[in-house]
DNA sequence: CGACTCCTTGACAGCGTTCAACAGTAGTGG
DNA sequence: CCACTACTGTTGAACGCTGTCAAGGAGTCG
């Protein structure tokens, strides 16, 4: 919808490699840097000053939960470009899986060449798309590494926040929808709701079961890993 | 990296609502359409001719596996804009969860107003970003609804394809990395590898365990739901 | 009122995790 | 070059979280 044409994932392997070189020109790449196996290329939350292209080797990008559970978002292989962010900071940590040679390009040179031409209107469309991407990335962590209770707590907090922290919220979706969103069964979701009710972090109408009040948002946040 | 500024998810609720109206002007919206509870707004694979904004109600977007397992990607609430695609077709099905009023905007009018101004260079950056999004969406389905064996088969096929279907491939990552990518433990991944080896869909070097050959790609694809 | 949907709860099963043992490989330093 | 250690991968056994199956109640709608 947003853009004119794109390659279908998995059909014709997209020449992402050339795209970036094309875009920025060889001269803006610093000479290749070598990262030994296990080395961090950049950390989650760090300022995103560069975009990277893999010459040889491989890179993993991942998020961590506080207790160390790790969710790898993607593997990057020779030719792949990674570290393209829509904000000022990286949303992942990136590490070399094996000895890896990377070419870097300054964020600023990308801006000069391409992004400054983007109009305000376009930026709005893009921000819609990047919102989707951030949401998807967080959901990957949830689905890959969180327990059923953590997922339900996260869901409640997400809805609460999107509705502007109302005193009471009425969920439009049923338990099966929530389950299919969280990668669970409706019974597991129901049990998690009951548990949170019993722990007095949550209160819900016994007849409709859709109208609810968050009694302890801090507690729920603690529940959500 | 790509764009100048974005709002942080969950901090200041982003005024996505106004953005689209802003962008396209009220007049390009057709009058509101009402979708009864359970109605499909658009189907996966359908041509993406419109973008939607919710006036009242709620919408779910989801993907299905062949046997009916469903993964809901996102819920959309009043003010939310959805159906923004980077290709010609929708990658999800969208359904009204409750009686829902939607405003629609033609894809073409968005293009006229904003997207045609995007330069070729910018399009390349954008295609990098949208590649990420598609990958993330597929990964959500995998993590939410696939079994361990389906996940491992999907992983093998992904690597095979990205490496251009080589006769033999050497994985740079260890079993733990694969596990953390697929939302499993390394033991489960190892067992799935052994199973696929025993079924003669796969062959791997008994010493390094990294060098492998896909013997039956069709069979693996069948394994991958 | 009857059929249907939705939610909860209980009992049990099973998939994937956890814990553990073992073996082969790679890297290190004497 | 060889011990020594760390790392990696496989496999087995037992556990447990979540799924499956089932029953029942309460709300909704024609």
CSV table of C-alpha atoms (C1' of nucleotides) in Angstrom, one decimal:
chain,number,residue,atom,x,y,z
A,1,UNK,CA,0.0,0.0,0.0
A,2,UNK,CA,2.6,2.4,1.1
A,3,UNK,CA,5.2,1.8,-1.5
A,4,UNK,CA,5.1,1.0,-5.1
A,5,UNK,CA,6.9,-2.3,-5.4
A,6,UNK,CA,8.6,-4.7,-3.2
A,7,UNK,CA,10.0,-8.2,-3.6
A,8,UNK,CA,8.2,-11.1,-2.1
A,9,UNK,CA,10.0,-12.6,0.8
A,10,UNK,CA,11.6,-15.9,-0.3
A,11,UNK,CA,10.9,-15.7,-4.0
A,12,UNK,CA,13.6,-13.8,-5.7
A,13,UNK,CA,16.4,-13.2,-3.2
A,14,UNK,CA,16.4,-9.4,-3.0
A,15,UNK,CA,19.7,-7.6,-3.8
A,16,UNK,CA,19.7,-5.8,-0.5
A,17,UNK,CA,23.5,-5.9,-0.7
A,18,UNK,CA,23.7,-3.7,-3.7
A,19,UNK,CA,20.9,-1.4,-2.5
A,20,UNK,CA,22.9,0.2,0.2
A,21,UNK,CA,26.0,0.6,-1.7
A,22,UNK,CA,24.0,2.0,-4.5
A,23,UNK,CA,22.3,4.3,-2.1
A,24,UNK,CA,25.3,5.7,-0.4
A,25,UNK,CA,28.1,5.1,-2.7
A,26,UNK,CA,31.2,3.1,-1.9
A,27,UNK,CA,33.2,6.0,-0.7
A,28,UNK,CA,31.0,6.7,2.4
A,29,UNK,CA,31.7,3.3,3.8
A,30,UNK,CA,34.6,3.2,6.2
A,31,UNK,CA,37.0,0.5,5.5
A,32,UNK,CA,35.9,-2.9,6.8
A,33,UNK,CA,36.0,-3.6,10.4
A,34,UNK,CA,36.5,-7.1,11.8
A,35,UNK,CA,34.5,-8.4,14.8
A,36,UNK,CA,35.8,-11.5,16.5
A,37,UNK,CA,33.3,-14.3,17.3
A,38,UNK,CA,30.9,-13.2,20.1
A,39,UNK,CA,31.7,-9.5,19.9
A,40,UNK,CA,29.0,-6.9,20.3
A,41,UNK,CA,28.5,-4.7,17.3
A,42,UNK,CA,26.0,-2.5,19.0
A,43,UNK,CA,23.8,-2.7,22.1
A,44,UNK,CA,20.1,-2.3,22.7
A,45,UNK,CA,19.5,1.4,23.5
A,46,UNK,CA,22.7,2.6,22.1
A,47,UNK,CA,22.7,5.5,19.7
A,48,UNK,CA,22.3,4.4,16.1
A,49,UNK,CA,25.0,6.2,14.2
A,50,UNK,CA,25.7,3.6,11.6
A,51,UNK,CA,24.1,1.1,9.3
A,52,UNK,CA,26.0,-2.1,8.7
A,53,UNK,CA,26.5,-4.4,5.8
A,54,UNK,CA,28.0,-7.9,6.2
A,55,UNK,CA,31.0,-8.7,4.0
A,56,UNK,CA,31.8,-12.1,5.6
A,57,UNK,CA,30.5,-13.9,8.7
A,58,UNK,CA,27.2,-13.7,10.4
A,59,UNK,CA,25.4,-11.5,13.0
A,60,UNK,CA,22.5,-12.2,15.4
A,61,UNK,CA,20.2,-9.4,16.7
A,62,UNK,CA,18.3,-10.1,19.9
A,63,UNK,CA,16.5,-8.7,22.9
A,64,UNK,CA,16.9,-9.8,26.5
A,65,UNK,CA,14.5,-10.1,29.4
A,66,UNK,CA,15.7,-9.0,32.8
A,67,UNK,CA,16.4,-12.6,33.9
A,68,UNK,CA,18.5,-13.3,30.9
A,69,UNK,CA,16.0,-15.0,28.6
A,70,UNK,CA,17.0,-14.2,25.1
A,71,UNK,CA,15.0,-13.8,21.9
A,72,UNK,CA,16.9,-13.6,18.7
A,73,UNK,CA,15.0,-11.5,16.2
A,74,UNK,CA,17.0,-12.3,13.1
A,75,UNK,CA,20.2,-13.7,11.7
A,76,UNK,CA,22.1,-11.7,9.2
A,77,UNK,CA,24.3,-13.2,6.5
A,78,UNK,CA,26.8,-11.9,4.0
A,79,UNK,CA,25.2,-9.2,1.9
A,80,UNK,CA,22.6,-8.4,4.5
A,81,UNK,CA,22.1,-4.9,5.8
A,82,UNK,CA,21.2,-4.4,9.4
A,83,UNK,CA,21.0,-1.8,12.1
A,84,UNK,CA,18.5,0.4,10.1
A,85,UNK,CA,16.5,2.1,12.8
A,86,UNK,CA,13.7,4.5,12.6
A,87,UNK,CA,14.6,6.2,15.9
A,88,UNK,CA,17.8,7.5,17.4
A,89,UNK,CA,18.7,4.3,19.2
A,90,UNK,CA,19.0,0.6,18.4
A,91,UNK,CA,16.1,-1.6,19.5
A,92,UNK,CA,18.3,-4.7,19.6
A,93,UNK,CA,21.7,-5.9,20.5
A,94,UNK,CA,23.8,-7.1,17.6
A,95,UNK,CA,26.7,-9.6,18.0
A,96,UNK,CA,29.0,-11.4,15.6
A,97,UNK,CA,28.2,-15.1,15.7
A,98,UNK,CA,31.6,-15.9,14.0
A,99,UNK,CA,34.5,-13.8,13.0
A,100,UNK,CA,32.8,-11.1,10.9
A,101,UNK,CA,33.8,-8.3,8.6
A,102,UNK,CA,31.4,-5.4,8.4
A,103,UNK,CA,31.2,-2.2,6.3
A,104,UNK,CA,29.6,0.7,8.1
A,105,UNK,CA,27.9,3.7,6.8
A,106,UNK,CA,27.2,6.8,8.8
A,107,UNK,CA,23.5,7.5,9.5
A,108,UNK,CA,24.2,11.1,8.6
A,109,UNK,CA,25.3,10.3,5.1
A,110,UNK,CA,22.2,8.3,4.5
A,111,UNK,CA,20.2,11.3,5.6
A,112,UNK,CA,22.0,13.7,3.4
A,113,UNK,CA,21.5,11.5,0.3
A,114,UNK,CA,18.0,10.3,0.7
A,115,UNK,CA,16.0,11.0,3.8
A,116,UNK,CA,16.1,14.7,3.7
A,117,UNK,CA,14.0,14.5,0.6
A,118,UNK,CA,11.2,12.9,2.4
A,119,UNK,CA,8.3,15.2,2.9
A,120,UNK,CA,6.5,15.7,6.1
A,121,UNK,CA,3.5,13.7,4.7
A,122,UNK,CA,5.7,10.8,3.8
A,123,UNK,CA,7.1,10.8,7.3
A,124,UNK,CA,3.7,10.3,8.7
A,125,UNK,CA,3.1,7.3,6.6
A,126,UNK,CA,6.5,5.9,7.5
A,127,UNK,CA,5.9,6.5,11.2
A,128,UNK,CA,2.7,4.3,10.9
A,129,UNK,CA,4.8,1.6,9.3
A,130,UNK,CA,7.6,1.8,11.9
A,131,UNK,CA,5.0,1.7,14.7
A,132,UNK,CA,3.9,-1.7,13.3
A,133,UNK,CA,7.5,-2.9,13.2
A,134,UNK,CA,8.2,-1.9,16.8
A,135,UNK,CA,5.0,-3.6,17.9
A,136,UNK,CA,5.9,-6.8,16.0
A,137,UNK,CA,9.4,-6.9,17.5
A,138,UNK,CA,8.0,-6.7,21.0
A,139,UNK,CA,5.5,-9.3,20.2
A,140,UNK,CA,8.2,-11.7,19.0
A,141,UNK,CA,9.9,-11.4,22.4
A,142,UNK,CA,6.6,-12.0,24.1
A,143,UNK,CA,5.7,-15.1,22.0
A,144,UNK,CA,9.2,-16.5,22.0
A,145,UNK,CA,10.1,-16.1,25.6
A,146,UNK,CA,7.4,-15.2,28.0
A,147,UNK,CA,5.2,-17.4,30.1
A,148,UNK,CA,1.4,-17.5,29.9
A,149,UNK,CA,1.0,-15.2,32.9
A,150,UNK,CA,3.6,-12.7,31.6
A,151,UNK,CA,1.8,-12.7,28.3
A,152,UNK,CA,-1.5,-11.9,29.8
A,153,UNK,CA,-0.1,-9.3,32.1
A,154,UNK,CA,1.6,-7.7,29.1
A,155,UNK,CA,-1.7,-7.8,27.1
A,156,UNK,CA,-3.6,-6.1,29.9
A,157,UNK,CA,-0.9,-3.4,30.2
A,158,UNK,CA,-0.9,-2.8,26.5
A,159,UNK,CA,-4.7,-2.4,26.4
A,160,UNK,CA,-4.6,-0.2,29.4
A,161,UNK,CA,-2.1,2.0,27.9
A,162,UNK,CA,-3.7,2.3,24.5
A,163,UNK,CA,-7.0,3.2,26.2
A,164,UNK,CA,-5.3,5.9,28.2
A,165,UNK,CA,-5.2,4.1,31.6
A,166,UNK,CA,-9.0,4.3,32.2
A,167,UNK,CA,-10.5,3.6,35.5
A,168,UNK,CA,-12.4,0.8,33.9
A,169,UNK,CA,-11.9,-0.9,30.5
A,170,UNK,CA,-14.3,-3.0,28.4
A,171,UNK,CA,-12.5,-5.4,26.2
A,172,UNK,CA,-14.1,-5.8,22.7
A,173,UNK,CA,-12.5,-9.2,22.1
A,174,UNK,CA,-13.3,-12.5,23.7
A,175,UNK,CA,-10.9,-14.9,25.4
A,176,UNK,CA,-10.2,-16.9,22.2
A,177,UNK,CA,-9.1,-13.7,20.4
A,178,UNK,CA,-6.8,-12.9,23.3
A,179,UNK,CA,-5.5,-16.4,23.2
A,180,UNK,CA,-4.8,-16.3,19.5
A,181,UNK,CA,-3.0,-13.0,20.0
A,182,UNK,CA,-0.8,-14.3,22.8
A,183,UNK,CA,-0.1,-17.7,21.3
A,184,UNK,CA,-2.1,-19.6,24.0
A,185,UNK,CA,-5.4,-21.4,24.4
A,186,UNK,CA,-8.5,-19.7,25.7
A,187,UNK,CA,-8.5,-21.8,28.8
A,188,UNK,CA,-5.0,-20.8,29.7
A,189,UNK,CA,-5.9,-17.1,29.2
A,190,UNK,CA,-9.0,-17.6,31.4
A,191,UNK,CA,-6.9,-19.2,34.1
A,192,UNK,CA,-4.4,-16.4,34.0
A,193,UNK,CA,-7.2,-13.9,34.4
A,194,UNK,CA,-8.6,-15.8,37.4
A,195,UNK,CA,-5.1,-15.9,38.9
A,196,UNK,CA,-4.6,-12.2,38.6
A,197,UNK,CA,-8.0,-11.6,40.1
A,198,UNK,CA,-7.2,-13.9,43.0
A,199,UNK,CA,-4.0,-12.0,43.5
A,200,UNK,CA,-6.1,-8.8,43.6
A,201,UNK,CA,-4.2,-7.2,40.7
A,202,UNK,CA,-7.3,-7.2,38.7
A,203,UNK,CA,-11.0,-7.1,39.0
A,204,UNK,CA,-13.6,-8.1,36.5
A,205,UNK,CA,-17.3,-8.2,36.1
A,206,UNK,CA,-18.6,-11.7,36.9
A,207,UNK,CA,-21.3,-11.6,34.4
A,208,UNK,CA,-19.8,-10.2,31.2
A,209,UNK,CA,-16.1,-11.0,32.1
A,210,UNK,CA,-15.1,-8.2,29.7
A,211,UNK,CA,-15.4,-5.2,31.9
A,212,UNK,CA,-12.2,-4.9,34.0
A,213,UNK,CA,-10.2,-2.8,36.4
A,214,UNK,CA,-6.5,-2.9,36.9
A,215,UNK,CA,-5.9,-2.7,40.6
A,216,UNK,CA,-2.2,-2.9,40.6
A,217,UNK,CA,-0.4,-1.8,37.5
A,218,UNK,CA,3.0,-1.9,39.1
A,219,UNK,CA,2.3,-5.5,40.1
A,220,UNK,CA,1.2,-6.4,36.6
A,221,UNK,CA,4.4,-4.8,35.3
A,222,UNK,CA,6.4,-6.9,37.6
A,223,UNK,CA,4.5,-9.9,36.4
A,224,UNK,CA,5.4,-9.0,32.8
A,225,UNK,CA,9.0,-10.1,33.2
B,1,UNK,CA,18.2,5.6,11.8
B,2,UNK,CA,16.0,5.8,8.8
B,3,UNK,CA,13.8,8.6,9.9
B,4,UNK,CA,14.2,11.8,11.9
B,5,UNK,CA,11.9,11.3,14.8
B,6,UNK,CA,9.4,8.8,16.1
B,7,UNK,CA,7.4,8.4,19.2
B,8,UNK,CA,8.4,5.8,21.6
B,9,UNK,CA,5.9,3.0,21.9
B,10,UNK,CA,3.9,3.3,25.0
B,11,UNK,CA,5.2,6.6,26.2
B,12,UNK,CA,3.2,9.4,24.6
B,13,UNK,CA,0.3,7.8,22.8
B,14,UNK,CA,0.9,8.7,19.2
B,15,UNK,CA,-1.8,10.7,17.4
B,16,UNK,CA,-2.0,8.2,14.6
B,17,UNK,CA,-5.6,9.2,14.2
B,18,UNK,CA,-4.9,12.7,13.1
B,19,UNK,CA,-2.0,11.7,11.0
B,20,UNK,CA,-4.0,10.0,8.4
B,21,UNK,CA,-6.7,12.7,8.2
B,22,UNK,CA,-4.0,15.2,8.1
B,23,UNK,CA,-2.3,13.4,5.4
B,24,UNK,CA,-5.2,12.8,3.1
B,25,UNK,CA,-7.6,15.4,4.1
B,26,UNK,CA,-11.1,14.7,5.2
B,27,UNK,CA,-12.5,14.8,1.7
B,28,UNK,CA,-10.7,11.8,0.4
B,29,UNK,CA,-12.4,9.6,3.0
B,30,UNK,CA,-15.5,8.0,1.8
B,31,UNK,CA,-18.3,8.2,4.2
B,32,UNK,CA,-18.1,5.7,7.1
B,33,UNK,CA,-18.9,2.1,6.5
B,34,UNK,CA,-20.3,-0.1,9.2
B,35,UNK,CA,-19.1,-3.7,9.6
B,36,UNK,CA,-21.2,-6.0,11.8
B,37,UNK,CA,-19.5,-8.1,14.4
B,38,UNK,CA,-17.4,-10.9,12.8
B,39,UNK,CA,-17.4,-9.4,9.3
B,40,UNK,CA,-14.3,-9.5,7.2
B,41,UNK,CA,-12.9,-6.1,6.2
B,42,UNK,CA,-10.3,-7.6,3.8
B,43,UNK,CA,-8.7,-11.0,3.4
B,44,UNK,CA,-5.1,-12.1,3.3
B,45,UNK,CA,-3.8,-11.9,-0.3
B,46,UNK,CA,-6.5,-9.5,-1.5
B,47,UNK,CA,-5.5,-6.4,-3.3
B,48,UNK,CA,-4.8,-3.6,-1.0
B,49,UNK,CA,-6.8,-0.7,-2.4
B,50,UNK,CA,-7.7,1.1,0.8
B,51,UNK,CA,-6.3,2.1,4.2
B,52,UNK,CA,-8.7,2.2,7.1
B,53,UNK,CA,-9.2,4.2,10.2
B,54,UNK,CA,-11.5,3.0,13.0
B,55,UNK,CA,-14.2,5.4,14.1
B,56,UNK,CA,-15.8,3.1,16.6
B,57,UNK,CA,-15.4,-0.6,17.4
B,58,UNK,CA,-12.4,-2.8,17.1
B,59,UNK,CA,-10.6,-4.9,14.4
B,60,UNK,CA,-8.4,-8.0,14.6
B,61,UNK,CA,-5.8,-8.8,11.9
B,62,UNK,CA,-4.5,-12.4,11.7
B,63,UNK,CA,-2.9,-15.1,9.7
B,64,UNK,CA,-4.0,-18.7,9.4
B,65,UNK,CA,-2.2,-21.9,9.0
B,66,UNK,CA,-3.6,-24.5,6.7
B,67,UNK,CA,-5.2,-26.5,9.5
B,68,UNK,CA,-6.9,-23.5,11.0
B,69,UNK,CA,-4.5,-22.5,13.7
B,70,UNK,CA,-4.8,-18.7,13.9
B,71,UNK,CA,-2.3,-16.1,15.0
B,72,UNK,CA,-3.7,-12.6,15.6
B,73,UNK,CA,-1.1,-10.0,14.8
B,74,UNK,CA,-2.7,-7.0,16.3
B,75,UNK,CA,-5.9,-5.5,17.7
B,76,UNK,CA,-7.0,-2.1,16.3
B,77,UNK,CA,-9.0,0.3,18.4
B,78,UNK,CA,-10.8,3.6,17.7
B,79,UNK,CA,-8.4,6.1,16.1
B,80,UNK,CA,-6.0,3.4,14.8
B,81,UNK,CA,-5.1,3.2,11.2
B,82,UNK,CA,-4.6,-0.2,9.7
B,83,UNK,CA,-4.2,-1.9,6.3
B,84,UNK,CA,-1.1,0.0,5.4
B,85,UNK,CA,0.8,-2.3,3.2
B,86,UNK,CA,4.1,-2.0,1.3
B,87,UNK,CA,3.0,-4.3,-1.5
B,88,UNK,CA,-0.1,-4.7,-3.6
B,89,UNK,CA,-1.8,-7.2,-1.5
B,90,UNK,CA,-2.8,-7.5,2.2
B,91,UNK,CA,-0.6,-9.8,4.3
B,92,UNK,CA,-3.4,-10.4,6.8
B,93,UNK,CA,-7.1,-10.9,7.1
B,94,UNK,CA,-8.9,-8.1,9.0
B,95,UNK,CA,-12.2,-8.7,10.8
B,96,UNK,CA,-14.5,-6.5,12.9
B,97,UNK,CA,-14.5,-7.9,16.4
B,98,UNK,CA,-17.6,-5.9,17.3
B,99,UNK,CA,-19.9,-3.7,15.2
B,100,UNK,CA,-17.4,-1.3,13.8
B,101,UNK,CA,-17.5,1.9,11.8
B,102,UNK,CA,-14.6,2.5,9.4
B,103,UNK,CA,-13.4,5.3,7.3
B,104,UNK,CA,-11.5,4.3,4.2
B,105,UNK,CA,-9.0,6.1,2.1
B,106,UNK,CA,-8.0,5.1,-1.4
B,107,UNK,CA,-4.5,3.9,-1.8
B,108,UNK,CA,-4.2,5.9,-4.9
B,109,UNK,CA,-5.0,9.2,-3.2
B,110,UNK,CA,-2.3,8.5,-0.6
B,111,UNK,CA,0.1,8.0,-3.4
B,112,UNK,CA,-0.8,11.1,-5.1
B,113,UNK,CA,-0.4,13.2,-2.1
B,114,UNK,CA,2.7,11.8,-0.5
B,115,UNK,CA,4.3,8.7,-1.9
B,116,UNK,CA,5.0,9.9,-5.4
B,117,UNK,CA,7.4,12.3,-3.9
B,118,UNK,CA,9.5,9.5,-2.6
B,119,UNK,CA,12.8,9.2,-4.5
B,120,UNK,CA,14.2,6.0,-5.7
B,121,UNK,CA,16.9,6.2,-3.0
B,122,UNK,CA,14.3,6.5,-0.3
B,123,UNK,CA,12.4,3.6,-1.7
B,124,UNK,CA,15.4,1.4,-1.2
B,125,UNK,CA,15.7,2.3,2.4
B,126,UNK,CA,12.0,1.7,2.8
B,127,UNK,CA,12.2,-1.6,1.2
B,128,UNK,CA,14.9,-2.6,3.7
B,129,UNK,CA,12.5,-1.6,6.5
B,130,UNK,CA,9.5,-3.4,5.0
B,131,UNK,CA,11.5,-6.6,4.5
B,132,UNK,CA,12.1,-6.5,8.2
B,133,UNK,CA,8.4,-6.1,8.9
B,134,UNK,CA,7.4,-9.0,6.7
B,135,UNK,CA,10.0,-11.2,8.3
B,136,UNK,CA,8.8,-10.2,11.8
B,137,UNK,CA,5.1,-10.9,10.9
B,138,UNK,CA,6.0,-14.4,9.7
B,139,UNK,CA,8.1,-15.0,12.8
B,140,UNK,CA,5.1,-14.0,14.9
B,141,UNK,CA,3.0,-16.8,13.3
B,142,UNK,CA,5.9,-19.2,13.8
B,143,UNK,CA,6.4,-18.4,17.4
B,144,UNK,CA,2.7,-18.2,18.3
B,145,UNK,CA,1.3,-21.2,16.6
B,146,UNK,CA,3.9,-23.7,15.2
B,147,UNK,CA,5.2,-26.8,16.9
B,148,UNK,CA,8.9,-27.4,17.6
B,149,UNK,CA,9.3,-29.5,14.5
B,150,UNK,CA,7.5,-27.1,12.3
B,151,UNK,CA,9.7,-24.3,13.6
B,152,UNK,CA,12.9,-26.2,12.9
B,153,UNK,CA,11.8,-27.1,9.4
B,154,UNK,CA,10.9,-23.5,8.8
B,155,UNK,CA,14.3,-22.4,10.0
B,156,UNK,CA,16.1,-24.9,7.7
B,157,UNK,CA,14.1,-23.7,4.7
B,158,UNK,CA,14.7,-20.1,5.5
B,159,UNK,CA,18.4,-20.6,5.7
B,160,UNK,CA,18.4,-22.8,2.6
B,161,UNK,CA,16.6,-20.1,0.7
B,162,UNK,CA,18.7,-17.3,1.9
B,163,UNK,CA,21.9,-19.1,0.9
B,164,UNK,CA,20.5,-19.8,-2.5
B,165,UNK,CA,19.6,-23.5,-2.1
B,166,UNK,CA,23.2,-24.8,-1.9
B,167,UNK,CA,24.0,-28.4,-2.1
B,168,UNK,CA,25.5,-28.2,1.4
B,169,UNK,CA,25.2,-25.5,3.9
B,170,UNK,CA,27.3,-24.6,6.9
B,171,UNK,CA,25.4,-23.0,9.7
B,172,UNK,CA,27.3,-20.2,11.5
B,173,UNK,CA,25.2,-20.4,14.6
B,174,UNK,CA,25.1,-23.0,17.3
B,175,UNK,CA,22.0,-24.9,18.6
B,176,UNK,CA,21.4,-22.4,21.4
B,177,UNK,CA,21.2,-19.5,18.9
B,178,UNK,CA,18.8,-21.5,16.8
B,179,UNK,CA,16.8,-22.2,19.9
B,180,UNK,CA,16.7,-18.6,21.0
B,181,UNK,CA,15.6,-17.7,17.5
B,182,UNK,CA,12.8,-20.3,17.4
B,183,UNK,CA,11.6,-19.8,21.0
B,184,UNK,CA,12.7,-23.3,22.1
B,185,UNK,CA,15.5,-24.8,24.1
B,186,UNK,CA,18.7,-26.1,22.5
B,187,UNK,CA,17.8,-29.7,23.5
B,188,UNK,CA,14.5,-29.5,21.6
B,189,UNK,CA,16.2,-28.1,18.6
B,190,UNK,CA,18.8,-30.9,18.7
B,191,UNK,CA,16.0,-33.5,19.0
B,192,UNK,CA,14.2,-32.0,16.0
B,193,UNK,CA,17.4,-32.2,14.0
B,194,UNK,CA,17.9,-35.8,14.9
B,195,UNK,CA,14.3,-36.6,14.0
B,196,UNK,CA,14.6,-35.0,10.6
B,197,UNK,CA,17.9,-36.9,10.1
B,198,UNK,CA,16.2,-40.2,11.0
B,199,UNK,CA,13.4,-39.4,8.6
B,200,UNK,CA,16.0,-38.9,5.9
B,201,UNK,CA,15.0,-35.4,5.1
B,202,UNK,CA,18.3,-34.0,6.3
B,203,UNK,CA,21.8,-35.1,6.7
B,204,UNK,CA,24.5,-33.6,8.8
B,205,UNK,CA,28.1,-34.0,9.6
B,206,UNK,CA,28.5,-36.1,12.7
B,207,UNK,CA,31.5,-34.3,13.9
B,208,UNK,CA,30.8,-30.6,13.6
B,209,UNK,CA,27.0,-31.0,13.4
B,210,UNK,CA,26.9,-27.7,11.5
B,211,UNK,CA,27.4,-28.8,8.0
B,212,UNK,CA,24.2,-30.1,6.5
B,213,UNK,CA,22.3,-31.1,3.4
B,214,UNK,CA,18.6,-30.9,2.8
B,215,UNK,CA,17.6,-34.2,1.2
B,216,UNK,CA,13.9,-33.5,0.9
B,217,UNK,CA,12.9,-29.9,0.7
B,218,UNK,CA,9.3,-30.8,-0.2
B,219,UNK,CA,9.1,-33.0,2.8
B,220,UNK,CA,10.5,-30.2,5.0
B,221,UNK,CA,7.9,-27.8,3.6
B,222,UNK,CA,5.2,-30.2,4.4
B,223,UNK,CA,6.6,-30.4,7.9
B,224,UNK,CA,6.4,-26.7,8.2
B,225,UNK,CA,2.6,-26.6,8.6
C,1,DC,C1',-38.1,-20.6,25.9
C,2,DG,C1',-34.5,-22.8,23.3
C,3,DA,C1',-30.2,-22.4,20.9
C,4,DC,C1',-26.1,-20.3,20.9
C,5,DT,C1',-22.0,-18.0,22.6
C,6,DC,C1',-18.9,-17.0,26.1
C,7,DC,C1',-16.3,-18.0,30.2
C,8,DT,C1',-14.7,-20.7,34.1
C,9,DT,C1',-13.1,-24.7,36.3
C,10,DG,C1',-11.5,-29.5,36.8
C,11,DA,C1',-9.0,-33.7,35.4
C,12,DC,C1',-5.7,-35.5,32.7
C,13,DA,C1',-2.3,-35.8,28.8
C,14,DG,C1',1.5,-34.4,26.3
C,15,DC,C1',4.9,-31.4,24.3
C,16,DG,C1',8.7,-29.1,25.4
C,17,DT,C1',11.7,-28.0,29.4
C,18,DT,C1',14.9,-29.2,32.9
C,19,DC,C1',18.4,-31.9,34.7
C,20,DA,C1',22.0,-34.9,33.9
C,21,DA,C1',25.5,-37.8,31.7
C,22,DC,C1',28.5,-38.4,28.0
C,23,DA,C1',31.3,-37.7,23.9
C,24,DG,C1',33.6,-35.1,20.4
C,25,DT,C1',35.8,-30.7,19.0
C,26,DA,C1',38.2,-26.5,19.5
C,27,DG,C1',41.1,-23.5,21.8
C,28,DT,C1',45.0,-22.6,25.2
C,29,DG,C1',49.2,-22.8,27.4
C,30,DG,C1',52.9,-25.6,29.0
D,1,DC,C1',52.7,-31.6,20.6
D,2,DC,C1',50.1,-32.9,24.2
D,3,DA,C1',47.4,-32.1,28.3
D,4,DC,C1',43.8,-29.3,30.0
D,5,DT,C1',39.7,-26.9,29.7
D,6,DA,C1',35.8,-24.8,27.6
D,7,DC,C1',32.5,-25.4,24.3
D,8,DT,C1',29.2,-27.8,21.6
D,9,DG,C1',25.9,-31.3,20.5
D,10,DT,C1',23.3,-35.6,21.5
D,11,DT,C1',20.5,-38.4,24.2
D,12,DG,C1',17.8,-40.1,28.3
D,13,DA,C1',14.7,-39.5,32.2
D,14,DA,C1',11.6,-36.9,34.9
D,15,DC,C1',9.0,-32.9,35.5
D,16,DG,C1',5.7,-29.2,34.7
D,17,DC,C1',3.4,-25.7,32.1
D,18,DT,C1',0.2,-25.4,28.8
D,19,DG,C1',-3.1,-27.9,25.9
D,20,DT,C1',-7.0,-31.1,25.5
D,21,DC,C1',-11.3,-32.8,26.9
D,22,DA,C1',-15.3,-32.2,29.4
D,23,DA,C1',-18.9,-30.2,32.3
D,24,DG,C1',-21.6,-26.5,33.8
D,25,DG,C1',-23.3,-21.8,34.4
D,26,DA,C1',-24.6,-17.4,32.8
D,27,DG,C1',-25.7,-14.1,29.2
D,28,DT,C1',-27.8,-13.1,24.6
D,29,DC,C1',-30.9,-13.2,20.9
D,30,DG,C1',-34.6,-14.6,17.9
